[in-house]
mmCIF file of C-alpha atoms (C1' of nucleotides) in Angstrom:
data_model
loop_
_atom_site.group_PDB
_atom_site.id
_atom_site.type_symbol
_atom_site.label_atom_id
_atom_site.label_comp_id
_atom_site.label_asym_id
_atom_site.label_seq_id
_atom_site.Cartn_x
_atom_site.Cartn_y
_atom_site.Cartn_z
ATOM 1 C CA MET O 20 -29.269 10.179 -19.529
ATOM 2 C CA ASP O 21 -29.782 7.980 -22.467
ATOM 3 C CA VAL O 22 -31.400 8.246 -25.820
ATOM 4 C CA MET O 23 -34.307 6.043 -26.793
ATOM 5 C CA GLY O 24 -33.516 3.544 -24.098
ATOM 6 C CA VAL O 25 -29.987 2.956 -25.300
ATOM 7 C CA PRO O 26 -27.645 3.582 -22.418
ATOM 8 C CA GLU O 27 -24.830 6.065 -22.618
ATOM 9 C CA ARG O 28 -21.881 4.365 -24.204
ATOM 10 C CA SER O 29 -19.263 4.921 -21.544
ATOM 11 C CA ARG O 30 -21.475 3.636 -18.803
ATOM 12 C CA THR O 31 -22.255 0.517 -20.758
ATOM 13 C CA ALA O 32 -18.542 0.019 -21.308
ATOM 14 C CA ARG O 33 -17.727 0.341 -17.608
ATOM 15 C CA VAL O 34 -20.492 -2.057 -16.661
ATOM 16 C CA ARG O 35 -19.237 -4.612 -19.157
ATOM 17 C CA LEU O 36 -15.660 -4.467 -17.968
ATOM 18 C CA ARG O 37 -16.494 -4.552 -14.287
ATOM 19 C CA LEU O 38 -18.953 -7.360 -14.693
ATOM 20 C CA ALA O 39 -16.457 -9.397 -16.703
ATOM 21 C CA ALA O 40 -13.854 -8.993 -13.972
ATOM 22 C CA TRP O 41 -16.412 -9.857 -11.323
ATOM 23 C CA TRP O 42 -17.427 -12.971 -13.256
ATOM 24 C CA GLU O 43 -13.863 -14.218 -13.479
ATOM 25 C CA ALA O 44 -13.525 -13.989 -9.717
ATOM 26 C CA ASN O 45 -16.993 -14.947 -8.534
ATOM 27 C CA ALA O 46 -18.651 -17.348 -10.955
ATOM 28 C CA ARG O 47 -19.999 -20.391 -9.180
ATOM 29 C CA ASP O 48 -18.261 -23.601 -10.124
ATOM 30 C CA LEU O 49 -21.343 -25.376 -11.435
ATOM 31 C CA PRO O 50 -20.554 -28.752 -12.993
ATOM 32 C CA TRP O 51 -21.921 -27.854 -16.436
ATOM 33 C CA ARG O 52 -19.771 -24.741 -16.700
ATOM 34 C CA PHE O 53 -16.235 -24.224 -17.964
ATOM 35 C CA GLY O 54 -16.250 -26.744 -20.765
ATOM 36 C CA ARG O 55 -17.254 -29.738 -18.697
ATOM 37 C CA ALA O 56 -20.619 -30.402 -20.333
ATOM 38 C CA THR O 57 -21.864 -31.183 -23.812
ATOM 39 C CA PRO O 58 -24.546 -29.003 -25.423
ATOM 40 C CA TRP O 59 -27.067 -31.674 -24.424
ATOM 41 C CA GLY O 60 -25.842 -31.531 -20.832
ATOM 42 C CA ILE O 61 -26.255 -27.771 -20.864
ATOM 43 C CA LEU O 62 -29.790 -28.108 -22.176
ATOM 44 C CA VAL O 63 -30.561 -30.558 -19.364
ATOM 45 C CA SER O 64 -29.177 -28.095 -16.818
ATOM 46 C CA GLU O 65 -31.368 -25.324 -18.208
ATOM 47 C CA VAL O 66 -34.536 -27.398 -18.135
ATOM 48 C CA MET O 67 -33.819 -28.503 -14.577
ATOM 49 C CA SER O 68 -33.176 -24.897 -13.619
ATOM 50 C CA GLN O 69 -36.540 -23.606 -14.789
ATOM 51 C CA GLN O 70 -38.160 -22.200 -11.654
ATOM 52 C CA THR O 71 -35.687 -24.142 -9.543
ATOM 53 C CA GLN O 72 -32.661 -23.011 -7.531
ATOM 54 C CA MET O 73 -29.303 -24.073 -8.879
ATOM 55 C CA SER O 74 -28.192 -25.435 -5.520
ATOM 56 C CA ARG O 75 -30.955 -27.998 -5.717
ATOM 57 C CA VAL O 76 -30.274 -28.811 -9.348
ATOM 58 C CA VAL O 77 -26.602 -29.754 -9.043
ATOM 59 C CA PRO O 78 -26.927 -33.232 -7.457
ATOM 60 C CA TYR O 79 -29.837 -34.159 -9.719
ATOM 61 C CA TRP O 80 -27.975 -33.038 -12.833
ATOM 62 C CA THR O 81 -24.847 -34.967 -11.886
ATOM 63 C CA ALA O 82 -26.710 -38.224 -11.303
ATOM 64 C CA TRP O 83 -28.889 -37.695 -14.384
ATOM 65 C CA MET O 84 -25.992 -37.131 -16.755
ATOM 66 C CA GLU O 85 -24.130 -40.106 -15.384
ATOM 67 C CA ARG O 86 -27.135 -42.305 -15.980
ATOM 68 C CA TRP O 87 -28.192 -40.812 -19.333
ATOM 69 C CA PRO O 88 -25.172 -39.045 -20.847
ATOM 70 C CA ASP O 89 -26.843 -38.118 -24.130
ATOM 71 C CA ALA O 90 -30.201 -37.693 -25.780
ATOM 72 C CA ALA O 91 -30.266 -41.234 -27.168
ATOM 73 C CA ALA O 92 -29.765 -42.730 -23.720
ATOM 74 C CA LEU O 93 -32.581 -40.687 -22.210
ATOM 75 C CA ALA O 94 -34.835 -41.429 -25.144
ATOM 76 C CA ALA O 95 -34.500 -45.158 -24.502
ATOM 77 C CA ALA O 96 -35.296 -45.015 -20.779
ATOM 78 C CA PRO O 97 -38.616 -46.155 -19.301
ATOM 79 C CA LYS O 98 -40.807 -43.205 -18.375
ATOM 80 C CA SER O 99 -41.102 -44.501 -14.841
ATOM 81 C CA ASP O 100 -37.334 -44.299 -14.450
ATOM 82 C CA VAL O 101 -37.316 -40.765 -15.815
ATOM 83 C CA ILE O 102 -40.046 -39.640 -13.439
ATOM 84 C CA GLY O 103 -38.302 -41.400 -10.590
ATOM 85 C CA ALA O 104 -34.937 -39.807 -11.305
ATOM 86 C CA TRP O 105 -36.568 -36.379 -11.438
ATOM 87 C CA GLY O 106 -37.244 -36.955 -7.771
ATOM 88 C CA ARG O 107 -38.369 -33.885 -5.901
ATOM 89 C CA LEU O 108 -37.082 -31.328 -8.331
ATOM 90 C CA GLY O 109 -40.627 -30.150 -8.913
ATOM 91 C CA TYR O 110 -42.768 -29.575 -11.991
ATOM 92 C CA PRO O 111 -42.381 -33.209 -13.104
ATOM 93 C CA ARG O 112 -43.930 -32.460 -16.482
ATOM 94 C CA ARG O 113 -40.512 -31.020 -17.268
ATOM 95 C CA ALA O 114 -39.058 -34.518 -16.963
ATOM 96 C CA LEU O 115 -41.504 -35.908 -19.483
ATOM 97 C CA ARG O 116 -40.945 -33.027 -21.880
ATOM 98 C CA LEU O 117 -37.207 -33.458 -21.547
ATOM 99 C CA GLN O 118 -37.551 -37.073 -22.576
ATOM 100 C CA GLU O 119 -39.820 -36.116 -25.478
ATOM 101 C CA CYS O 120 -37.147 -33.627 -26.414
ATOM 102 C CA ALA O 121 -34.513 -36.364 -26.208
ATOM 103 C CA ARG O 122 -36.559 -38.567 -28.499
ATOM 104 C CA VAL O 123 -36.831 -35.820 -31.095
ATOM 105 C CA VAL O 124 -33.127 -35.066 -30.862
ATOM 106 C CA ALA O 125 -32.130 -38.721 -30.941
ATOM 107 C CA GLY O 126 -34.416 -39.380 -33.878
ATOM 108 C CA ALA O 127 -35.099 -36.534 -36.245
ATOM 109 C CA CYS O 128 -31.948 -34.651 -35.324
ATOM 110 C CA GLY O 129 -29.552 -37.590 -35.585
ATOM 111 C CA ASP O 130 -28.664 -37.395 -31.882
ATOM 112 C CA GLU O 131 -27.198 -33.942 -32.311
ATOM 113 C CA LEU O 132 -28.700 -30.942 -30.581
ATOM 114 C CA PRO O 133 -29.859 -28.322 -33.118
ATOM 115 C CA ARG O 134 -27.671 -25.250 -33.488
ATOM 116 C CA THR O 135 -30.311 -22.685 -34.364
ATOM 117 C CA TYR O 136 -32.701 -20.809 -32.113
ATOM 118 C CA ASP O 137 -35.699 -21.696 -34.260
ATOM 119 C CA ALA O 138 -34.943 -25.406 -34.167
ATOM 120 C CA LEU O 139 -34.269 -25.350 -30.434
ATOM 121 C CA VAL O 140 -37.391 -23.427 -29.498
ATOM 122 C CA ALA O 141 -39.435 -25.951 -31.474
ATOM 123 C CA LEU O 142 -38.329 -28.761 -29.146
ATOM 124 C CA PRO O 143 -40.659 -29.963 -26.374
ATOM 125 C CA GLY O 144 -40.136 -28.084 -23.121
ATOM 126 C CA VAL O 145 -37.848 -25.521 -24.732
ATOM 127 C CA GLY O 146 -39.148 -21.958 -24.719
ATOM 128 C CA ASP O 147 -37.545 -18.637 -25.510
ATOM 129 C CA TYR O 148 -35.318 -18.530 -22.468
ATOM 130 C CA THR O 149 -33.974 -22.066 -22.776
ATOM 131 C CA ALA O 150 -33.383 -21.798 -26.511
ATOM 132 C CA SER O 151 -31.493 -18.535 -26.053
ATOM 133 C CA ALA O 152 -29.514 -19.918 -23.139
ATOM 134 C CA VAL O 153 -28.383 -22.942 -25.146
ATOM 135 C CA MET O 154 -27.462 -20.786 -28.127
ATOM 136 C CA SER O 155 -25.345 -18.611 -25.861
ATOM 137 C CA PHE O 156 -23.988 -20.966 -23.196
ATOM 138 C CA ALA O 157 -23.508 -24.089 -25.297
ATOM 139 C CA TYR O 158 -22.648 -22.648 -28.695
ATOM 140 C CA GLY O 159 -21.345 -19.197 -27.855
ATOM 141 C CA GLU O 160 -23.636 -17.613 -30.401
ATOM 142 C CA ARG O 161 -24.302 -13.942 -29.958
ATOM 143 C CA ILE O 162 -27.867 -13.732 -28.682
ATOM 144 C CA ALA O 163 -29.518 -11.811 -25.880
ATOM 145 C CA VAL O 164 -30.687 -14.099 -23.083
ATOM 146 C CA VAL O 165 -33.686 -12.802 -21.172
ATOM 147 C CA ASP O 166 -34.746 -14.362 -17.904
ATOM 148 C CA THR O 167 -36.071 -12.898 -14.669
ATOM 149 C CA ASN O 168 -32.589 -12.313 -13.245
ATOM 150 C CA ILE O 169 -31.345 -10.556 -16.361
ATOM 151 C CA ARG O 170 -34.503 -8.499 -16.641
ATOM 152 C CA ARG O 171 -34.134 -7.350 -13.059
ATOM 153 C CA VAL O 172 -30.438 -6.467 -13.354
ATOM 154 C CA LEU O 173 -30.670 -4.631 -16.673
ATOM 155 C CA SER O 174 -33.797 -2.788 -15.648
ATOM 156 C CA ARG O 175 -32.165 -1.599 -12.460
ATOM 157 C CA VAL O 176 -28.732 -0.733 -13.819
ATOM 158 C CA PHE O 177 -29.779 0.950 -17.046
ATOM 159 C CA ALA O 178 -33.381 2.076 -16.522
ATOM 160 C CA GLY O 179 -33.232 2.750 -12.790
ATOM 161 C CA GLU O 180 -36.437 0.910 -12.029
ATOM 162 C CA GLU O 181 -37.764 -2.481 -11.067
ATOM 163 C CA SER O 182 -38.660 -4.904 -13.810
ATOM 164 C CA ARG O 183 -42.352 -5.476 -14.309
ATOM 165 C CA GLY O 184 -43.958 -8.795 -13.580
ATOM 166 C CA GLY O 185 -45.290 -11.018 -16.277
ATOM 167 C CA ALA O 186 -43.722 -11.612 -19.647
ATOM 168 C CA ALA O 187 -40.702 -9.639 -20.791
ATOM 169 C CA SER O 188 -41.772 -6.400 -22.452
ATOM 170 C CA ALA O 189 -40.593 -5.226 -25.834
ATOM 171 C CA ALA O 190 -38.600 -2.523 -24.081
ATOM 172 C CA GLU O 191 -36.829 -5.072 -21.925
ATOM 173 C CA ARG O 192 -35.894 -7.147 -24.941
ATOM 174 C CA ALA O 193 -34.681 -4.055 -26.741
ATOM 175 C CA LEU O 194 -32.549 -3.111 -23.755
ATOM 176 C CA ALA O 195 -31.050 -6.595 -23.539
ATOM 177 C CA ALA O 196 -30.189 -6.445 -27.226
ATOM 178 C CA ALA O 197 -28.778 -2.931 -26.945
ATOM 179 C CA VAL O 198 -26.299 -3.695 -24.192
ATOM 180 C CA LEU O 199 -25.232 -7.098 -25.497
ATOM 181 C CA PRO O 200 -21.535 -6.776 -26.366
ATOM 182 C CA GLY O 201 -20.536 -6.865 -29.991
ATOM 183 C CA ASP O 202 -23.202 -5.118 -31.993
ATOM 184 C CA ASP O 203 -23.611 -1.469 -31.360
ATOM 185 C CA GLY O 204 -22.227 -0.717 -34.768
ATOM 186 C CA SER O 205 -18.961 0.892 -33.802
ATOM 187 C CA ASP O 206 -18.410 -1.803 -31.291
ATOM 188 C CA GLY O 207 -15.560 -3.641 -32.868
ATOM 189 C CA ALA O 208 -16.922 -7.146 -32.633
ATOM 190 C CA GLY O 209 -18.437 -6.395 -35.953
ATOM 191 C CA SER O 210 -20.915 -8.555 -37.746
ATOM 192 C CA ASP O 211 -23.179 -11.260 -36.522
ATOM 193 C CA ASP O 212 -20.417 -13.751 -36.951
ATOM 194 C CA ASP O 213 -18.901 -14.616 -33.647
ATOM 195 C CA ASP O 214 -15.542 -15.970 -34.631
ATOM 196 C CA ASP O 215 -13.997 -14.517 -31.530
ATOM 197 C CA VAL O 216 -15.967 -16.993 -29.482
ATOM 198 C CA PRO O 217 -14.494 -20.449 -29.796
ATOM 199 C CA ARG O 218 -16.670 -23.489 -30.275
ATOM 200 C CA ASP O 219 -15.574 -24.766 -26.926
ATOM 201 C CA VAL O 220 -17.194 -21.821 -25.354
ATOM 202 C CA SER O 221 -17.217 -22.680 -21.762
ATOM 203 C CA ARG O 222 -13.509 -22.815 -21.508
ATOM 204 C CA ASP O 223 -13.468 -19.190 -22.420
ATOM 205 C CA SER O 224 -16.251 -18.217 -20.094
ATOM 206 C CA GLY O 225 -14.353 -18.291 -16.898
ATOM 207 C CA ASP O 226 -10.932 -19.694 -16.425
ATOM 208 C CA VAL O 227 -8.870 -18.118 -19.166
ATOM 209 C CA PRO O 228 -7.697 -14.513 -19.244
ATOM 210 C CA HIS O 229 -9.319 -12.391 -21.867
ATOM 211 C CA ASP O 230 -8.021 -9.824 -24.226
ATOM 212 C CA VAL O 231 -10.877 -7.389 -24.054
ATOM 213 C CA SER O 232 -10.963 -4.034 -25.732
ATOM 214 C CA ARG O 233 -11.085 -0.890 -23.675
ATOM 215 C CA ASP O 234 -14.813 -0.361 -24.113
ATOM 216 C CA GLY O 235 -15.719 -3.908 -23.281
ATOM 217 C CA SER O 236 -17.200 -4.485 -26.681
ATOM 218 C CA ARG O 237 -15.115 -7.572 -27.231
ATOM 219 C CA ILE O 238 -16.157 -9.258 -24.070
ATOM 220 C CA PRO O 239 -17.778 -12.456 -25.309
ATOM 221 C CA SER O 240 -21.544 -12.170 -25.350
ATOM 222 C CA VAL O 241 -21.730 -15.515 -23.551
ATOM 223 C CA MET O 242 -19.730 -14.121 -20.648
ATOM 224 C CA TRP O 243 -21.943 -11.059 -20.561
ATOM 225 C CA ASN O 244 -25.100 -13.144 -20.445
ATOM 226 C CA GLN O 245 -23.761 -15.439 -17.763
ATOM 227 C CA SER O 246 -22.320 -12.650 -15.655
ATOM 228 C CA VAL O 247 -25.495 -10.568 -15.700
ATOM 229 C CA MET O 248 -27.497 -13.633 -14.726
ATOM 230 C CA GLU O 249 -24.996 -14.566 -12.036
ATOM 231 C CA LEU O 250 -25.048 -11.059 -10.620
ATOM 232 C CA GLY O 251 -28.821 -11.277 -10.410
ATOM 233 C CA ALA O 252 -28.564 -14.577 -8.568
ATOM 234 C CA LEU O 253 -25.817 -13.644 -6.120
ATOM 235 C CA VAL O 254 -25.834 -9.858 -5.656
ATOM 236 C CA CYS O 255 -28.650 -8.046 -7.436
ATOM 237 C CA THR O 256 -31.355 -10.164 -5.841
ATOM 238 C CA ALA O 257 -35.010 -9.269 -5.873
ATOM 239 C CA LYS O 258 -35.636 -8.278 -2.286
ATOM 240 C CA ASN O 259 -32.328 -7.610 -0.566
ATOM 241 C CA PRO O 260 -29.710 -6.744 -3.174
ATOM 242 C CA LEU O 261 -26.174 -6.424 -1.836
ATOM 243 C CA CYS O 262 -25.586 -3.052 -3.429
ATOM 244 C CA GLY O 263 -22.586 -2.354 -1.232
ATOM 245 C CA HIS O 264 -20.775 -5.296 -2.776
ATOM 246 C CA CYS O 265 -21.969 -4.790 -6.326
ATOM 247 C CA PRO O 266 -19.269 -4.453 -8.984
ATOM 248 C CA VAL O 267 -21.385 -1.962 -10.933
ATOM 249 C CA ARG O 268 -22.686 0.110 -8.029
ATOM 250 C CA ASP O 269 -21.010 3.258 -9.384
ATOM 251 C CA ASP O 270 -22.935 2.944 -12.627
ATOM 252 C CA CYS O 271 -26.289 1.722 -11.384
ATOM 253 C CA ALA O 272 -29.202 4.020 -12.174
ATOM 254 C CA PHE O 273 -31.397 2.223 -9.649
ATOM 255 C CA LEU O 274 -28.982 2.786 -6.790
ATOM 256 C CA ALA O 275 -28.416 6.385 -7.839
ATOM 257 C CA ALA O 276 -32.163 6.981 -7.783
ATOM 258 C CA GLY O 277 -32.417 5.684 -4.235
ATOM 259 C CA ARG O 278 -33.671 2.223 -5.220
ATOM 260 C CA PRO O 279 -37.293 3.327 -5.795
ATOM 261 C CA GLY O 280 -39.826 0.592 -5.112
ATOM 262 C CA LEU O 281 -37.153 -1.928 -4.146
ATOM 263 C CA GLY O 282 -38.521 -5.449 -4.236
ATOM 264 C CA GLU O 283 -41.932 -4.103 -5.101
ATOM 265 C CA ARG O 284 -44.298 -6.863 -5.985
ATOM 266 C CA ARG O 285 -45.213 -6.379 -9.606
ATOM 267 C CA THR O 286 -46.801 -9.702 -10.120
ATOM 268 C CA ARG O 287 -50.034 -11.103 -8.875
ATOM 269 C CA PRO O 288 -49.588 -12.810 -5.495
ATOM 270 C CA ARG O 289 -48.547 -16.380 -5.939
ATOM 271 C CA GLN O 290 -50.943 -19.172 -5.293
ATOM 272 C CA ARG O 291 -50.339 -20.715 -1.893
ATOM 273 C CA PHE O 292 -48.947 -24.202 -2.101
ATOM 274 C CA ARG O 293 -50.578 -25.930 0.840
ATOM 275 C CA GLY O 294 -53.823 -27.576 -0.073
ATOM 276 C CA THR O 295 -53.455 -26.913 -3.774
ATOM 277 C CA ASP O 296 -53.684 -29.439 -6.546
ATOM 278 C CA ARG O 297 -49.962 -29.043 -6.933
ATOM 279 C CA GLN O 298 -49.365 -30.342 -3.457
ATOM 280 C CA VAL O 299 -51.751 -33.253 -3.947
ATOM 281 C CA ARG O 300 -50.169 -34.150 -7.274
ATOM 282 C CA GLY O 301 -46.798 -34.123 -5.568
ATOM 283 C CA ILE O 302 -48.006 -36.444 -2.827
ATOM 284 C CA VAL O 303 -49.457 -38.931 -5.308
ATOM 285 C CA LEU O 304 -46.363 -38.930 -7.448
ATOM 286 C CA ASP O 305 -44.105 -39.239 -4.442
ATOM 287 C CA ALA O 306 -46.014 -42.327 -3.300
ATOM 288 C CA LEU O 307 -45.435 -43.914 -6.695
ATOM 289 C CA ARG O 308 -41.786 -42.956 -6.691
ATOM 290 C CA GLY O 309 -41.348 -44.829 -3.457
ATOM 291 C CA LEU O 310 -42.222 -48.099 -5.159
ATOM 292 C CA PRO O 311 -39.581 -50.214 -6.929
ATOM 293 C CA ALA O 312 -38.667 -48.640 -10.243
ATOM 294 C CA ALA O 313 -39.637 -50.354 -13.462
ATOM 295 C CA SER O 314 -36.036 -51.223 -14.174
ATOM 296 C CA GLU O 315 -35.744 -52.982 -10.835
ATOM 297 C CA GLN O 316 -38.850 -55.109 -11.018
ATOM 298 C CA SER O 317 -39.005 -58.785 -11.450
ATOM 299 C CA ALA O 318 -41.170 -59.801 -14.364
ATOM 300 C CA GLY O 319 -44.838 -59.993 -13.606
ATOM 301 C CA ARG O 320 -44.844 -57.742 -10.588
ATOM 302 C CA ALA O 321 -45.960 -54.209 -11.306
ATOM 303 C CA SER O 322 -45.350 -51.187 -9.100
ATOM 304 C CA VAL O 323 -48.982 -50.412 -8.590
ATOM 305 C CA LEU O 324 -50.811 -48.384 -5.974
ATOM 306 C CA GLU O 325 -54.191 -49.906 -5.328
ATOM 307 C CA ARG O 326 -57.190 -47.631 -5.181
ATOM 308 C CA ALA O 327 -57.611 -48.178 -1.448
ATOM 309 C CA THR O 328 -54.040 -47.034 -0.900
ATOM 310 C CA VAL O 329 -54.483 -44.030 -3.135
ATOM 311 C CA GLU O 330 -57.446 -42.946 -1.061
ATOM 312 C CA THR O 331 -55.303 -42.800 2.061
ATOM 313 C CA LEU O 332 -53.082 -40.159 0.507
ATOM 314 C CA TRP O 333 -55.521 -37.231 0.751
ATOM 315 C CA LYS O 334 -58.774 -36.682 2.622
ATOM 316 C CA ASP O 335 -60.625 -34.685 -0.014
ATOM 317 C CA HIS O 336 -61.412 -37.415 -2.513
ATOM 318 C CA ALA O 337 -62.936 -35.055 -5.041
ATOM 319 C CA GLN O 338 -59.677 -33.132 -5.200
ATOM 320 C CA LEU O 339 -57.706 -36.347 -5.135
ATOM 321 C CA ASP O 340 -59.592 -37.713 -8.114
ATOM 322 C CA ARG O 341 -59.148 -34.450 -9.963
ATOM 323 C CA CYS O 342 -55.415 -34.606 -9.383
ATOM 324 C CA VAL O 343 -55.149 -38.269 -10.351
ATOM 325 C CA ALA O 344 -57.007 -37.440 -13.553
ATOM 326 C CA SER O 345 -54.736 -34.491 -14.327
ATOM 327 C CA LEU O 346 -51.622 -36.575 -13.690
ATOM 328 C CA ASP O 347 -53.020 -39.134 -16.102
ATOM 329 C CA GLU O 348 -53.711 -36.446 -18.699
ATOM 330 C CA ASP O 349 -50.164 -35.199 -18.299
ATOM 331 C CA GLY O 350 -48.856 -38.707 -18.912
ATOM 332 C CA LEU O 351 -47.237 -38.832 -15.487
ATOM 333 C CA ILE O 352 -49.292 -41.795 -14.295
ATOM 334 C CA GLU O 353 -51.546 -44.503 -15.707
ATOM 335 C CA ILE O 354 -54.950 -45.391 -14.271
ATOM 336 C CA LEU O 355 -55.752 -49.071 -14.292
ATOM 337 C CA PRO O 356 -59.229 -50.636 -14.322
ATOM 338 C CA GLY O 357 -60.501 -50.493 -10.764
ATOM 339 C CA GLY O 358 -58.729 -47.247 -9.977
ATOM 340 C CA ALA O 359 -55.226 -48.464 -9.173
ATOM 341 C CA ILE O 360 -52.425 -46.280 -10.534
ATOM 342 C CA ARG O 361 -48.826 -46.714 -11.597
ATOM 343 C CA LEU O 362 -46.044 -44.843 -13.323
ATOM 344 C CA PRO O 363 -46.125 -45.253 -17.108
ATOM 345 C CA ARG O 364 -43.592 -47.472 -18.845
ATOM 346 C "C1'" DT K 19 -43.356 -15.455 4.880
ATOM 347 C "C1'" DT K 20 -40.682 -15.090 0.739
ATOM 348 C "C1'" DC K 21 -37.927 -16.295 -3.046
ATOM 349 C "C1'" DC K 22 -36.477 -18.928 -7.139
ATOM 350 C "C1'" DA K 23 -31.942 -19.847 -14.749
ATOM 351 C "C1'" DG K 24 -40.047 -20.801 -17.382
ATOM 352 C "C1'" DA K 25 -43.152 -23.299 -20.526
ATOM 353 C "C1'" DA K 26 -47.513 -24.582 -22.289
ATOM 354 C "C1'" DC K 27 -52.087 -23.798 -22.832
ATOM 355 C "C1'" DG K 28 -56.800 -21.370 -23.336
ATOM 356 C "C1'" DC D 11 -52.693 -11.888 -21.526
ATOM 357 C "C1'" DG D 12 -54.051 -15.073 -17.309
ATOM 358 C "C1'" DT D 13 -53.351 -19.805 -15.157
ATOM 359 C "C1'" DT D 14 -51.363 -23.811 -13.977
ATOM 360 C "C1'" DC D 15 -47.644 -26.550 -12.687
ATOM 361 C "C1'" DA D 16 -43.489 -28.353 -7.007
ATOM 362 C "C1'" DG D 17 -40.780 -27.992 -3.703
ATOM 363 C "C1'" DG D 18 -37.289 -26.590 -0.519
ATOM 364 C "C1'" DA D 19 -34.769 -23.350 2.062
ATOM 365 C "C1'" DA D 20 -33.740 -18.706 4.123
#
DNA sequence: TTCCAGAACG
DNA sequence: CGTTCAGGAA
């Protein structure tokens, strides 16, 4: 067993070493990994990945970064182009927040992404997860990243139970901090200074052999974070985990306990999508996206949807008006006199 | 049906 | 702490 939630040392060590080896052999070759992206590019990938599968993100990220390689470029773009390029990624408010973020970075930050958690988490659209992910993945700083995948994996492996729904608990954060390589006192990596993690982190997070100590304590924290998350995405999935192929199956408390409550729904049932405001908002926005983008227009001709056209998009006009109003409040559209709508400049 | 690298707001 | 906010694919 363990004491006060801190896993037995040898088990933690085995998990670290096996996961590191698994990562080297199985990490997906995502375009922002392995030193191919700037810190800004990594931030963009994280924002796009919020509540969105990586497989869908890849083509959007590639086109986005080619068009707007840095924060200054995105900051200067017309909103309508930004909303258009977001396409069908979902949650389009993220696109607007990302541009607001770019404007802050390009302005107040001198076009350089902040290097501290506090400064990152203060940016628009950047919460605890994204700030931690950038600190770890972009800068190699030693910080525990906590997302739903990591919560699920750590909870299963070390606590032998399913992670609870809702926000991460204090216990989950404590567990993530406890098993993060490099700080359990006698762990060898020593202080909070992470000199063993090069600035060009990504190069060392996958394609270069590592000189790790026997207890795994010198495995870079960035590799640990990424490998735990990757395991959660590819093997230790919510409903049908591939325990037979798991690199840490011999040390998993959840598997040893017979996988109690596997895939148990801990969260409130999700709102159905069909017929919701979210669907209607998506339909309205999609209609606007189909019009010529602002950057492609000839002067004097606006990409406007007349009111009569808007009304054809959804039968329930009360709901339609509610959604048009909420899109306007979110800054995703503009309502013109007479009820026509367009994407904002 | 279900799932999925969250954040902001009241 | 509860809600809202998309969309696609297995």
